[in-house]
Short mmCIF file of C-alpha atoms in Angstrom, two decimals:
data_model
loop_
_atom_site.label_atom_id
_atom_site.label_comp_id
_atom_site.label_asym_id
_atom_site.label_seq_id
_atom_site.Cartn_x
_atom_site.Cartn_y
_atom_site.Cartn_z
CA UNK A 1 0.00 0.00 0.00
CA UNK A 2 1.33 3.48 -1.33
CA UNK A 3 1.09 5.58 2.22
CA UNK A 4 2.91 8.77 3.68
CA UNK A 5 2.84 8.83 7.24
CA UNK A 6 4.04 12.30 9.19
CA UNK A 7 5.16 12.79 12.52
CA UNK A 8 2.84 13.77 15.57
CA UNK A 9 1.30 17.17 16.30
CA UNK A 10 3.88 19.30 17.63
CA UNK A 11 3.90 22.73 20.37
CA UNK A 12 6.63 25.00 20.23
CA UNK A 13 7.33 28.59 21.35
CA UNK A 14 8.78 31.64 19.26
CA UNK A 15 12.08 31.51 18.08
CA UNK A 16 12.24 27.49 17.88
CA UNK A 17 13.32 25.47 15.33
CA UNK A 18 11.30 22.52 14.37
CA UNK A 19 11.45 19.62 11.49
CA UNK A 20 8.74 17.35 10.69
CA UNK A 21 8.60 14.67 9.00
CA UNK A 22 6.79 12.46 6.32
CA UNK A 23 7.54 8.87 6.03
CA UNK A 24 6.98 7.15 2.21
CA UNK A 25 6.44 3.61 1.65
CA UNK A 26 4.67 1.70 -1.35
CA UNK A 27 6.51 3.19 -3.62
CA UNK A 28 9.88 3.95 -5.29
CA UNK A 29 10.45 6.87 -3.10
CA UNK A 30 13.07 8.75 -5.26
CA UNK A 31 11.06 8.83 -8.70
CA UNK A 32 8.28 10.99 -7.44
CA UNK A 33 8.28 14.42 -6.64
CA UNK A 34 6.80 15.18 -3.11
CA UNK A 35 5.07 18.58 -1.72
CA UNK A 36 4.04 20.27 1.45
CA UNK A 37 0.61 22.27 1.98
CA UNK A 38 -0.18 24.48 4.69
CA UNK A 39 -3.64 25.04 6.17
CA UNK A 40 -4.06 27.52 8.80
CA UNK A 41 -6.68 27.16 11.17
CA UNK A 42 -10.39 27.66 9.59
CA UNK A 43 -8.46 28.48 5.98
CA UNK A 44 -7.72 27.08 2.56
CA UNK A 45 -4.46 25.33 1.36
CA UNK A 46 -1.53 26.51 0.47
CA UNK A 47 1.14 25.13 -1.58
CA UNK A 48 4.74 25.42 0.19
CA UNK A 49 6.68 23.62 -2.07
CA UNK A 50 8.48 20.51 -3.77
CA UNK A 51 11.67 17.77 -3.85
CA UNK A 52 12.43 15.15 -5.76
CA UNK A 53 13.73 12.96 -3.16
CA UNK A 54 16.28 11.63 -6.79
CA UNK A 55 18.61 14.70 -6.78
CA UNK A 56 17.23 16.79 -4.10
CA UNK A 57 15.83 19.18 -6.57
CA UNK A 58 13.73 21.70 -4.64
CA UNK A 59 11.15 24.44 -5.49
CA UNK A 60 9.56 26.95 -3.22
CA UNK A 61 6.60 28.83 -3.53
CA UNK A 62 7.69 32.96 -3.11
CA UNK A 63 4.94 32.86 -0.52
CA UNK A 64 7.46 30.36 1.92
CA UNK A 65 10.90 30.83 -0.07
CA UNK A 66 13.50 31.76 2.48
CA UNK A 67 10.96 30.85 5.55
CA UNK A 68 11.12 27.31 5.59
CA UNK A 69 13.83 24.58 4.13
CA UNK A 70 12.37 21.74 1.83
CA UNK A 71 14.89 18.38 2.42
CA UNK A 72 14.84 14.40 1.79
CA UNK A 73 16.97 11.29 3.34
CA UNK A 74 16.36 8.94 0.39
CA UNK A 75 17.88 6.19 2.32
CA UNK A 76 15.18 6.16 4.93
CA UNK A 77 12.29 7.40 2.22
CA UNK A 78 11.33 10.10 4.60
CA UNK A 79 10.75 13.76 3.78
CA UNK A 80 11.36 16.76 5.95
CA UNK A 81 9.72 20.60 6.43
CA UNK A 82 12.16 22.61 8.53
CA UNK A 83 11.83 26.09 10.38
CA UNK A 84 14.72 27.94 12.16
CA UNK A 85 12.69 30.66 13.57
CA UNK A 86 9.17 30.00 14.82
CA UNK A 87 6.58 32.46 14.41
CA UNK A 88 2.92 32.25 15.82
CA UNK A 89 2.16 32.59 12.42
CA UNK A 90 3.57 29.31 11.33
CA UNK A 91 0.50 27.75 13.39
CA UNK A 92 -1.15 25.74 10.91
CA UNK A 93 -2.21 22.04 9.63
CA UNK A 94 1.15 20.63 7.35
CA UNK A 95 0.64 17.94 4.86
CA UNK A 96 2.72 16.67 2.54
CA UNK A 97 1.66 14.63 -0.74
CA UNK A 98 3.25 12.89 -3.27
CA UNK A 99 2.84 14.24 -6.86
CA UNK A 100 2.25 11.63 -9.83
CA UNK A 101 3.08 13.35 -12.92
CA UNK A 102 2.61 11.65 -16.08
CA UNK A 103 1.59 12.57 -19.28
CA UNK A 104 -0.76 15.33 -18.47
CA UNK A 105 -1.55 14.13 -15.70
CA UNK A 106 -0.28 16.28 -12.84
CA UNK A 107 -1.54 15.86 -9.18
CA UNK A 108 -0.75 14.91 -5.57
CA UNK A 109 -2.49 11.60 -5.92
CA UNK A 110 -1.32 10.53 -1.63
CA UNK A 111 -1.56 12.71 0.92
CA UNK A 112 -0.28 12.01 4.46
CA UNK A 113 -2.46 12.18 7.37
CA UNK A 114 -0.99 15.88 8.48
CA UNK A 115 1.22 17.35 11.60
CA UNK A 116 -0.54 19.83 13.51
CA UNK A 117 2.15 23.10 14.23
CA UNK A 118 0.98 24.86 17.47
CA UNK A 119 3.25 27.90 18.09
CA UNK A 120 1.93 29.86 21.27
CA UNK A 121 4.46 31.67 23.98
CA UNK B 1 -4.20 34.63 -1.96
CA UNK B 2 -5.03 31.64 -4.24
CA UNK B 3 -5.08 32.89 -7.76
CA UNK B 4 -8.07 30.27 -8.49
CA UNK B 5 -11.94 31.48 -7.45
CA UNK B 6 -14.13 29.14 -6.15
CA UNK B 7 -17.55 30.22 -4.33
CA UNK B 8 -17.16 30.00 -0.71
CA UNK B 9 -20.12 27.66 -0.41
CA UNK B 10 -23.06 25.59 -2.35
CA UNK B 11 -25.78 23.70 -1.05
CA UNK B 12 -28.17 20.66 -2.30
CA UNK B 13 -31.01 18.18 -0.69
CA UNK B 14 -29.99 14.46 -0.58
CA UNK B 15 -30.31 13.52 -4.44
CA UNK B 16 -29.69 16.67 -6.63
CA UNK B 17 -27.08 17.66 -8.12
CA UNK B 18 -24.50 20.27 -7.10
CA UNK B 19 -21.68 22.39 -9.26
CA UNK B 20 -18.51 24.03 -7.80
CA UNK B 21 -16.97 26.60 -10.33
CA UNK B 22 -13.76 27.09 -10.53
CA UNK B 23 -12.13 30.60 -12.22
CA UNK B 24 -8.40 30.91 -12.97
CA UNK B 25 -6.13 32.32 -15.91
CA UNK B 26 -4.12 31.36 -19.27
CA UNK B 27 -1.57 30.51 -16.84
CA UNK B 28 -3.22 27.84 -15.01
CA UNK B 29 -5.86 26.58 -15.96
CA UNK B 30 -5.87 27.82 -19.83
CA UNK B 31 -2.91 25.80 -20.03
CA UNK B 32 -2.57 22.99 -17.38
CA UNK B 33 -5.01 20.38 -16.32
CA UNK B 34 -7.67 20.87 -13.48
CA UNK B 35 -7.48 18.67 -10.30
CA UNK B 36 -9.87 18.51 -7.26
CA UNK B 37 -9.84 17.37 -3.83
CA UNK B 38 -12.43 16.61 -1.05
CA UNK B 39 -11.64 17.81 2.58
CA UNK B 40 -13.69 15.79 4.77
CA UNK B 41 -14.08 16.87 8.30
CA UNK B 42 -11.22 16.71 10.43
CA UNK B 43 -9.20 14.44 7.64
CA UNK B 44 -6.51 14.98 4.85
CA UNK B 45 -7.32 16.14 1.56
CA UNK B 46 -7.96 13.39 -1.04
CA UNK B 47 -7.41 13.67 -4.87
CA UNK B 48 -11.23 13.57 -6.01
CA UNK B 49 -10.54 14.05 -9.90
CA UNK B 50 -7.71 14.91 -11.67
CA UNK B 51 -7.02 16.11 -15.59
CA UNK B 52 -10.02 17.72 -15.68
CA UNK B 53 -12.45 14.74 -15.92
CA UNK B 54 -10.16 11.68 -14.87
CA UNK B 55 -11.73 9.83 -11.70
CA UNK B 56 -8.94 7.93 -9.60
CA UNK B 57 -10.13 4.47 -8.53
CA UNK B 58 -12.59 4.38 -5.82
CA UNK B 59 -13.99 7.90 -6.54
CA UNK B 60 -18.14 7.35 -7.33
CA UNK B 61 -18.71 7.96 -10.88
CA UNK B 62 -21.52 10.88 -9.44
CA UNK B 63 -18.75 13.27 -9.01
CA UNK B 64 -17.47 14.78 -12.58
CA UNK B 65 -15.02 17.53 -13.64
CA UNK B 66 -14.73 19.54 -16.95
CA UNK B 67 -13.20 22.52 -18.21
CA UNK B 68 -13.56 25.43 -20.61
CA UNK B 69 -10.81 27.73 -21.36
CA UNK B 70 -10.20 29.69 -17.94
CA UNK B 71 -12.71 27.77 -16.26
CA UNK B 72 -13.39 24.43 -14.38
CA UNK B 73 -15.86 22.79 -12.67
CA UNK B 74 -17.04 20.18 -10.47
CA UNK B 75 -20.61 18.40 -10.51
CA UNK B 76 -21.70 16.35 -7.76
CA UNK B 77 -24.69 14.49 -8.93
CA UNK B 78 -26.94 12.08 -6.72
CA UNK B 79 -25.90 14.59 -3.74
CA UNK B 80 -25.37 12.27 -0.42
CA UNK B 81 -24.97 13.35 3.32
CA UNK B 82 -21.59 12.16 3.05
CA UNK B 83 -20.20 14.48 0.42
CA UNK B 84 -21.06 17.76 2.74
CA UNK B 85 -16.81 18.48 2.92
CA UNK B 86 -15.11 21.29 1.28
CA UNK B 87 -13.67 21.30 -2.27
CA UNK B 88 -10.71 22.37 -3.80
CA UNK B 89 -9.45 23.09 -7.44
CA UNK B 90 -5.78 23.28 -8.44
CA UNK B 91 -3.22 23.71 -11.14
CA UNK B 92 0.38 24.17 -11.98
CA UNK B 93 0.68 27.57 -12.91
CA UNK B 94 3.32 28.67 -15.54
CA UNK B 95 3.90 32.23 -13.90
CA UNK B 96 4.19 31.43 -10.24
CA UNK B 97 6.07 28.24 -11.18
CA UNK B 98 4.29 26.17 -8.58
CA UNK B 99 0.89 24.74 -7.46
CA UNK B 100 -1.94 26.98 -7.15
CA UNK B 101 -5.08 26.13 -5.11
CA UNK B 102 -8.65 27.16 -5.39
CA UNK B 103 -10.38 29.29 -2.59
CA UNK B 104 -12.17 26.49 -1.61
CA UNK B 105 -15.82 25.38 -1.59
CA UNK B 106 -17.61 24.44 1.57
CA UNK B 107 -20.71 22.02 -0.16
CA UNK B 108 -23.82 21.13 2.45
CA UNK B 109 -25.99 18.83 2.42
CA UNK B 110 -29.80 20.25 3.47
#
């Protein structure tokens, strides 16, 4: 069975550093590209950005370049979302999802089950 | 702000049928395919269709996508209790470089 699975819920303070985590198995890990959404509390989602776990090639969206770091350990299949600096802002829903692009076909066809970031002094 | 419009909401007794519209631009959805996911409650998203019409396995055949030009939408036909979730569109868009995502469309079911 094709599954991402993504570490528990998390509560930090400002000014932590935090990296969570999304475990693939199923599937050949390093041929597919793999994404992170936000969703903020009550709100809509939000594409972060993308690796392929192959060569590390990364994209960020200009909404989150600079404020988080995008990285894969292909040896354990697992991907990783990274802050330095916390921000109460940053206190959202985090999924990631793995993207099948064929042809024209172009989606995040898994999604893992989400990491709850609560960032409150 | 997503660069795709969806109506916030849309509404349907058990049985009819419901459509989600879905507005975006030549550089996402006048030139890439149209995917959509369900939020249920409390739960992940889940790819619902993708390239504009294609059902992945599992998906009821009630639930259909299309597109025209800058436009996309999603039909819900045979509306069930269990479909009241929100709904996304989304595309790869050429100017942002990245994945766009719609507003979002909270359906209920009356």
């Amino acid at each position: 069975e094709v599954q991402l699975v993504q570490s528990g819920a998390e509560v930090k303070k400002p000014g932590e550093s935090l990296k969570i985590s999304c475990k693939a198995s199923g599937y050949s890990f390093t041929t597919y590209w793999i994404g992170w959404v936000r969703q903020m509390p009550g709100k809509g989602l939000e594409w972060m950005g993308i690796i392929y776990p192959g060569d590390s090639d990364t994209r960020y969206s200009p909404s989150f370049q600079g404020q988080v770091t995008i990285s894969a350990d292909k040896s354990i299949s697992t991907a990783y979302l990274q802050w330095s600096s916390l921000k109460a802002s940053d206190t959202a829903m985090y999924y990631c999802a793995k993207r099948y692009y064929y042809d024209r076909t172009d989606a995040f066809d898994i999604w893992g089950q989400g990491t709850m970031v609560t960032v409150s002094s | 702000q997503s660069v795709l419009t969806q109506p916030p909401s849309a509404s349907g007794t058990p049985g009819q049928r419901v459509t989600i519209s879905c507005s975006g631009s030549s550089s996402n959805i006048g030139s890439k395919t149209v995917n959509w996911y369900q939020q249920l409650p409390g739960t992940a998203p889940k790819l619902l269709i993708y390239s504009n019409n294609q059902r992945p396995s599992g998906v009821p055949d009630r639930f259909s996508g299309s597109k025209s030009g800058t436009s996309a939408s999603l039909a819900i036909s045979g509306l069930q209790s269990e479909d009241e979730a929100n709904y996304y569109c989304a595309a790869w868009d050429d100017s942002l470089n990245g994945y766009v995502f719609g507003t979002g469309t909270k359906v209920t079911v009356l």
